[in-house]
Amino acid sequence: MITIKRFAFNPFQVNTYVLSDPKGECIIIDPGMQGDAEESKILDYISNNNLKPVMLLLTHAHIDHIVGNGFIAEKYNLELTAHKDCVPFLEGAESYATSFGLTLEKVKSIDNFIDEDTVIKFGDSELKVLFTPGHADGSLCFYSAKDKFVITGDVLFNQSIGRTDLKTGDYDLLQKNIWEKLFTLPNETVVYPGHGPETGIGFEKMHNPFVAIGKE
Ligand SMILES: [Zn+2]
Ligand SMILES: [Zn+2]
């Protein structure tokens, strides 16, 4: 069973997730930490639980989700794994950081490109990759059928959906991907979004005002 630890980092309160396997290997998703206090929180969690980080992964490359990339990559000597459509966001990351009031000391570029044919493996655990653009190009969700959860980034939130007014946003595509890739998962699947608290696929199908109502 995968253990999921959520941290809310930086002024945008991005959820950074550490997913660990019983064997002690872990992956870090969307490293948003800024400054010593936030960096210490994740380092302490990893060392106190004797975890071995083996992968650094992005749901997408909006600036609030990537500001801790350089720190984590250097600290644990990790490569960065993301979809290839994230590249333009990383190329512009320094100017995005300044315009959003964040500090970005070094930009880590992507080492490994993944897509829906990739299976993410750590310890004895696996995650399926779902390609879900619409909020931003290169958006991925990560699904565990066995442990019944999905990491959704900024695609689907508790009773909300990702904004589509930023560069590469596409409202119709976001709706299509939510319905085709996420709402086809079992209702009991727990949703871990990029911001805010957890929710469930079944609950969102019934109660999310941005998707549930007006579909018919
Ligand atoms: Zn985003
Ligand atoms: Zn975000």
GROMACS .gro file of N, CA and C in nm, residues 76-173:
model
  294
   76TYR      N    1   1.877   1.522  -0.356
   76TYR     CA    2   1.867   1.376  -0.365
   76TYR      C    3   1.924   1.322  -0.496
   77ASN      N    4   1.991   1.409  -0.570
   77ASN     CA    5   2.051   1.369  -0.696
   77ASN      C    6   1.949   1.300  -0.788
   78LEU      N    7   1.837   1.367  -0.810
   78LEU     CA    8   1.729   1.310  -0.889
   78LEU      C    9   1.716   1.379  -1.024
   79GLU      N   10   1.676   1.302  -1.122
   79GLU     CA   11   1.641   1.359  -1.251
   79GLU      C   12   1.496   1.408  -1.244
   80LEU      N   13   1.460   1.494  -1.337
   80LEU     CA   14   1.323   1.545  -1.340
   80LEU      C   15   1.243   1.474  -1.449
   81THR      N   16   1.126   1.427  -1.411
   81THR     CA   17   1.040   1.351  -1.502
   81THR      C   18   0.909   1.425  -1.522
   82ALA      N   19   0.872   1.447  -1.649
   82ALA     CA   20   0.747   1.520  -1.680
   82ALA      C   21   0.713   1.497  -1.827
   83HIS      N   22   0.597   1.548  -1.868
   83HIS     CA   23   0.558   1.539  -2.008
   83HIS      C   24   0.636   1.641  -2.092
   84LYS      N   25   0.663   1.609  -2.217
   84LYS     CA   26   0.746   1.697  -2.301
   84LYS      C   27   0.680   1.834  -2.325
   85ASP      N   28   0.546   1.840  -2.319
   85ASP     CA   29   0.479   1.968  -2.341
   85ASP      C   30   0.499   2.068  -2.226
   86CYS      N   31   0.567   2.022  -2.120
   86CYS     CA   32   0.601   2.113  -2.008
   86CYS      C   33   0.723   2.198  -2.039
   87VAL      N   34   0.798   2.162  -2.143
   87VAL     CA   35   0.925   2.229  -2.170
   87VAL      C   36   0.913   2.382  -2.182
   88PRO      N   37   0.816   2.434  -2.260
   88PRO     CA   38   0.808   2.581  -2.274
   88PRO      C   39   0.787   2.653  -2.140
   89PHE      N   40   0.714   2.591  -2.048
   89PHE     CA   41   0.692   2.653  -1.917
   89PHE      C   42   0.823   2.665  -1.840
   90LEU      N   43   0.907   2.561  -1.851
   90LEU     CA   44   1.034   2.564  -1.779
   90LEU      C   45   1.130   2.664  -1.842
   91GLU      N   46   1.121   2.677  -1.974
   91GLU     CA   47   1.208   2.776  -2.041
   91GLU      C   48   1.174   2.918  -1.997
   92GLY      N   49   1.048   2.941  -1.966
   92GLY     CA   50   1.008   3.076  -1.922
   92GLY      C   51   1.000   3.090  -1.771
   93ALA      N   52   1.051   2.991  -1.699
   93ALA     CA   53   1.025   2.984  -1.553
   93ALA      C   54   1.078   3.102  -1.475
   94GLU      N   55   1.195   3.153  -1.514
   94GLU     CA   56   1.251   3.263  -1.436
   94GLU      C   57   1.162   3.387  -1.441
   95SER      N   58   1.112   3.418  -1.561
   95SER     CA   59   1.028   3.537  -1.569
   95SER      C   60   0.891   3.513  -1.505
   96TYR      N   61   0.838   3.389  -1.515
   96TYR     CA   62   0.713   3.357  -1.446
   96TYR      C   63   0.731   3.377  -1.296
   97ALA      N   64   0.844   3.327  -1.244
   97ALA     CA   65   0.868   3.334  -1.099
   97ALA      C   66   0.865   3.478  -1.051
   98THR      N   67   0.936   3.564  -1.122
   98THR     CA   68   0.941   3.705  -1.084
   98THR      C   69   0.802   3.766  -1.088
   99SER      N   70   0.727   3.737  -1.194
   99SER     CA   71   0.596   3.801  -1.207
   99SER      C   72   0.497   3.749  -1.103
  100PHE      N   73   0.520   3.629  -1.048
  100PHE     CA   74   0.430   3.577  -0.946
  100PHE      C   75   0.487   3.594  -0.804
  101GLY      N   76   0.598   3.666  -0.792
  101GLY     CA   77   0.653   3.694  -0.659
  101GLY      C   78   0.720   3.575  -0.592
  102LEU      N   79   0.766   3.480  -0.672
  102LEU     CA   80   0.833   3.363  -0.615
  102LEU      C   81   0.983   3.372  -0.643
  103THR      N   82   1.059   3.298  -0.565
  103THR     CA   83   1.204   3.297  -0.581
  103THR      C   84   1.246   3.168  -0.650
  104LEU      N   85   1.316   3.183  -0.761
  104LEU     CA   86   1.363   3.065  -0.834
  104LEU      C   87   1.512   3.081  -0.856
  105GLU      N   88   1.590   3.002  -0.784
  105GLU     CA   89   1.735   3.018  -0.794
  105GLU      C   90   1.793   2.945  -0.915
  106LYS      N   91   1.743   2.826  -0.938
  106LYS     CA   92   1.791   2.754  -1.056
  106LYS      C   93   1.676   2.675  -1.120
  107VAL      N   94   1.674   2.676  -1.251
  107VAL     CA   95   1.569   2.603  -1.323
  107VAL      C   96   1.624   2.465  -1.356
  108LYS      N   97   1.550   2.363  -1.316
  108LYS     CA   98   1.588   2.226  -1.352
  108LYS      C   99   1.512   2.190  -1.478
  109SER      N  100   1.584   2.149  -1.581
  109SER     CA  101   1.513   2.108  -1.702
  109SER      C  102   1.475   1.960  -1.692
  110ILE      N  103   1.387   1.919  -1.782
  110ILE     CA  104   1.333   1.781  -1.775
  110ILE      C  105   1.436   1.682  -1.831
  111ASP      N  106   1.461   1.577  -1.757
  111ASP     CA  107   1.555   1.472  -1.800
  111ASP      C  108   1.482   1.357  -1.867
  112ASN      N  109   1.362   1.325  -1.817
  112ASN     CA  110   1.289   1.208  -1.868
  112ASN      C  111   1.148   1.249  -1.907
  113PHE      N  112   1.115   1.226  -2.034
  113PHE     CA  113   0.979   1.255  -2.080
  113PHE      C  114   0.891   1.133  -2.061
  114ILE      N  115   0.770   1.155  -2.011
  114ILE     CA  116   0.677   1.044  -1.996
  114ILE      C  117   0.544   1.078  -2.061
  115ASP      N  118   0.468   0.973  -2.090
  115ASP     CA  119   0.336   0.988  -2.152
  115ASP      C  120   0.249   0.872  -2.103
  116GLU      N  121   0.134   0.856  -2.166
  116GLU     CA  122   0.041   0.753  -2.116
  116GLU      C  123   0.094   0.612  -2.126
  117ASP      N  124   0.195   0.590  -2.207
  117ASP     CA  125   0.250   0.454  -2.218
  117ASP      C  126   0.353   0.425  -2.107
  118THR      N  127   0.380   0.523  -2.024
  118THR     CA  128   0.479   0.503  -1.917
  118THR      C  129   0.408   0.447  -1.793
  119VAL      N  130   0.470   0.349  -1.729
  119VAL     CA  131   0.424   0.304  -1.597
  119VAL      C  132   0.529   0.351  -1.497
  120ILE      N  133   0.486   0.427  -1.397
  120ILE     CA  134   0.579   0.476  -1.295
  120ILE      C  135   0.596   0.369  -1.188
  121LYS      N  136   0.720   0.333  -1.162
  121LYS     CA  137   0.746   0.225  -1.066
  121LYS      C  138   0.838   0.272  -0.955
  122PHE      N  139   0.804   0.241  -0.831
  122PHE     CA  140   0.893   0.263  -0.718
  122PHE      C  141   0.863   0.156  -0.615
  123GLY      N  142   0.968   0.096  -0.556
  123GLY     CA  143   0.947  -0.020  -0.470
  123GLY      C  144   0.869  -0.124  -0.547
  124ASP      N  145   0.763  -0.176  -0.484
  124ASP     CA  146   0.676  -0.272  -0.552
  124ASP      C  147   0.551  -0.204  -0.607
  125SER      N  148   0.550  -0.073  -0.606
  125SER     CA  149   0.429   0.001  -0.643
  125SER      C  150   0.435   0.055  -0.786
  126GLU      N  151   0.317   0.079  -0.840
  126GLU     CA  152   0.306   0.130  -0.977
  126GLU      C  153   0.199   0.238  -0.985
  127LEU      N  154   0.221   0.333  -1.074
  127LEU     CA  155   0.121   0.435  -1.104
  127LEU      C  156   0.101   0.441  -1.255
  128LYS      N  157  -0.025   0.454  -1.295
  128LYS     CA  158  -0.057   0.471  -1.436
  128LYS      C  159  -0.057   0.621  -1.466
  129VAL      N  160  -0.009   0.658  -1.583
  129VAL     CA  161  -0.004   0.798  -1.625
  129VAL      C  162  -0.125   0.830  -1.712
  130LEU      N  163  -0.199   0.935  -1.676
  130LEU     CA  164  -0.312   0.981  -1.758
  130LEU      C  165  -0.277   1.118  -1.817
  131PHE      N  166  -0.294   1.132  -1.947
  131PHE     CA  167  -0.261   1.258  -2.015
  131PHE      C  168  -0.386   1.345  -2.017
  132THR      N  169  -0.382   1.459  -1.946
  132THR     CA  170  -0.504   1.538  -1.921
  132THR      C  171  -0.483   1.689  -1.941
  133PRO      N  172  -0.437   1.733  -2.060
  133PRO     CA  173  -0.423   1.877  -2.079
  133PRO      C  174  -0.559   1.948  -2.079
  134GLY      N  175  -0.553   2.081  -2.074
  134GLY     CA  176  -0.676   2.161  -2.068
  134GLY      C  177  -0.654   2.278  -1.972
  135HIS      N  178  -0.598   2.248  -1.854
  135HIS     CA  179  -0.554   2.354  -1.762
  135HIS      C  180  -0.420   2.409  -1.811
  136ALA      N  181  -0.330   2.321  -1.847
  136ALA     CA  182  -0.200   2.360  -1.902
  136ALA      C  183  -0.149   2.246  -1.990
  137ASP      N  184  -0.078   2.279  -2.096
  137ASP     CA  185  -0.019   2.175  -2.179
  137ASP      C  186   0.074   2.088  -2.095
  138GLY      N  187   0.075   1.960  -2.125
  138GLY     CA  188   0.164   1.868  -2.054
  138GLY      C  189   0.109   1.819  -1.921
  139SER      N  190  -0.017   1.848  -1.891
  139SER     CA  191  -0.075   1.806  -1.762
  139SER      C  192  -0.094   1.655  -1.757
  140LEU      N  193  -0.048   1.597  -1.649
  140LEU     CA  194  -0.062   1.453  -1.626
  140LEU      C  195  -0.133   1.429  -1.493
  141CYS      N  196  -0.206   1.317  -1.484
  141CYS     CA  197  -0.256   1.268  -1.357
  141CYS      C  198  -0.193   1.131  -1.334
  142PHE      N  199  -0.181   1.092  -1.208
  142PHE     CA  200  -0.115   0.966  -1.174
  142PHE      C  201  -0.213   0.881  -1.094
  143TYR      N  202  -0.239   0.759  -1.144
  143TYR     CA  203  -0.348   0.677  -1.090
  143TYR      C  204  -0.298   0.543  -1.037
  144SER      N  205  -0.344   0.510  -0.918
  144SER     CA  206  -0.320   0.376  -0.862
  144SER      C  207  -0.453   0.303  -0.853
  145ALA      N  208  -0.474   0.202  -0.938
  145ALA     CA  209  -0.595   0.122  -0.933
  145ALA      C  210  -0.596   0.038  -0.806
  146LYS      N  211  -0.478  -0.011  -0.769
  146LYS     CA  212  -0.467  -0.099  -0.653
  146LYS      C  213  -0.502  -0.026  -0.524
  147ASP      N  214  -0.448   0.093  -0.508
  147ASP     CA  215  -0.471   0.169  -0.383
  147ASP      C  216  -0.583   0.272  -0.397
  148LYS      N  217  -0.645   0.275  -0.515
  148LYS     CA  218  -0.767   0.354  -0.535
  148LYS      C  219  -0.749   0.503  -0.508
  149PHE      N  220  -0.649   0.563  -0.572
  149PHE     CA  221  -0.635   0.708  -0.564
  149PHE      C  222  -0.581   0.762  -0.696
  150VAL      N  223  -0.601   0.892  -0.715
  150VAL     CA  224  -0.544   0.960  -0.832
  150VAL      C  225  -0.493   1.097  -0.789
  151ILE      N  226  -0.372   1.129  -0.837
  151ILE     CA  227  -0.313   1.262  -0.814
  151ILE      C  228  -0.353   1.346  -0.935
  152THR      N  229  -0.425   1.456  -0.914
  152THR     CA  230  -0.484   1.525  -1.030
  152THR      C  231  -0.420   1.659  -1.066
  153GLY      N  232  -0.319   1.704  -0.992
  153GLY     CA  233  -0.261   1.834  -1.024
  153GLY      C  234  -0.369   1.941  -1.024
  154ASP      N  235  -0.366   2.030  -1.124
  154ASP     CA  236  -0.466   2.136  -1.130
  154ASP      C  237  -0.578   2.105  -1.229
  155VAL      N  238  -0.599   1.977  -1.257
  155VAL     CA  239  -0.708   1.938  -1.347
  155VAL      C  240  -0.841   1.938  -1.272
  156LEU      N  241  -0.845   1.869  -1.159
  156LEU     CA  242  -0.968   1.855  -1.080
  156LEU      C  243  -0.938   1.882  -0.933
  157PHE      N  244  -1.018   1.969  -0.872
  157PHE     CA  245  -1.007   2.001  -0.730
  157PHE      C  246  -1.134   1.959  -0.657
  158ASN      N  247  -1.129   1.969  -0.525
  158ASN     CA  248  -1.248   1.949  -0.444
  158ASN      C  249  -1.350   2.058  -0.482
  159GLN      N  250  -1.454   2.018  -0.555
  159GLN     CA  251  -1.563   2.105  -0.600
  159GLN      C  252  -1.518   2.221  -0.690
  160SER      N  253  -1.408   2.200  -0.760
  160SER     CA  254  -1.366   2.299  -0.858
  160SER      C  255  -1.283   2.230  -0.966
  161ILE      N  256  -1.246   2.308  -1.068
  161ILE     CA  257  -1.159   2.256  -1.173
  161ILE      C  258  -1.050   2.359  -1.200
  162GLY      N  259  -0.948   2.320  -1.276
  162GLY     CA  260  -0.838   2.410  -1.305
  162GLY      C  261  -0.883   2.529  -1.389
  163ARG      N  262  -0.817   2.643  -1.368
  163ARG     CA  263  -0.850   2.760  -1.450
  163ARG      C  264  -0.799   2.737  -1.592
  164THR      N  265  -0.865   2.800  -1.687
  164THR     CA  266  -0.826   2.778  -1.827
  164THR      C  267  -0.793   2.910  -1.897
  165ASP      N  268  -0.774   3.016  -1.817
  165ASP     CA  269  -0.746   3.147  -1.876
  165ASP      C  270  -0.596   3.174  -1.891
  166LEU      N  271  -0.513   3.082  -1.844
  166LEU     CA  272  -0.368   3.101  -1.857
  166LEU      C  273  -0.322   3.044  -1.992
  167LYS      N  274  -0.197   3.070  -2.026
  167LYS     CA  275  -0.141   3.023  -2.153
  167LYS      C  276  -0.159   2.871  -2.169
  168THR      N  277  -0.206   2.828  -2.281
  168THR     CA  278  -0.236   2.688  -2.319
  168THR      C  279  -0.360   2.631  -2.251
  169GLY      N  280  -0.434   2.713  -2.177
  169GLY     CA  281  -0.560   2.666  -2.119
  169GLY      C  282  -0.664   2.645  -2.228
  170ASP      N  283  -0.749   2.543  -2.209
  170ASP     CA  284  -0.852   2.510  -2.308
  170ASP      C  285  -0.969   2.447  -2.232
  171TYR      N  286  -1.075   2.525  -2.215
  171TYR     CA  287  -1.187   2.482  -2.130
  171TYR      C  288  -1.252   2.353  -2.181
  172ASP      N  289  -1.279   2.347  -2.311
  172ASP     CA  290  -1.346   2.228  -2.365
  172ASP      C  291  -1.260   2.103  -2.351
  173LEU      N  292  -1.130   2.122  -2.371
  173LEU     CA  293  -1.038   2.008  -2.358
  173LEU      C  294  -1.029   1.962  -2.212
   0.00000   0.00000   0.00000
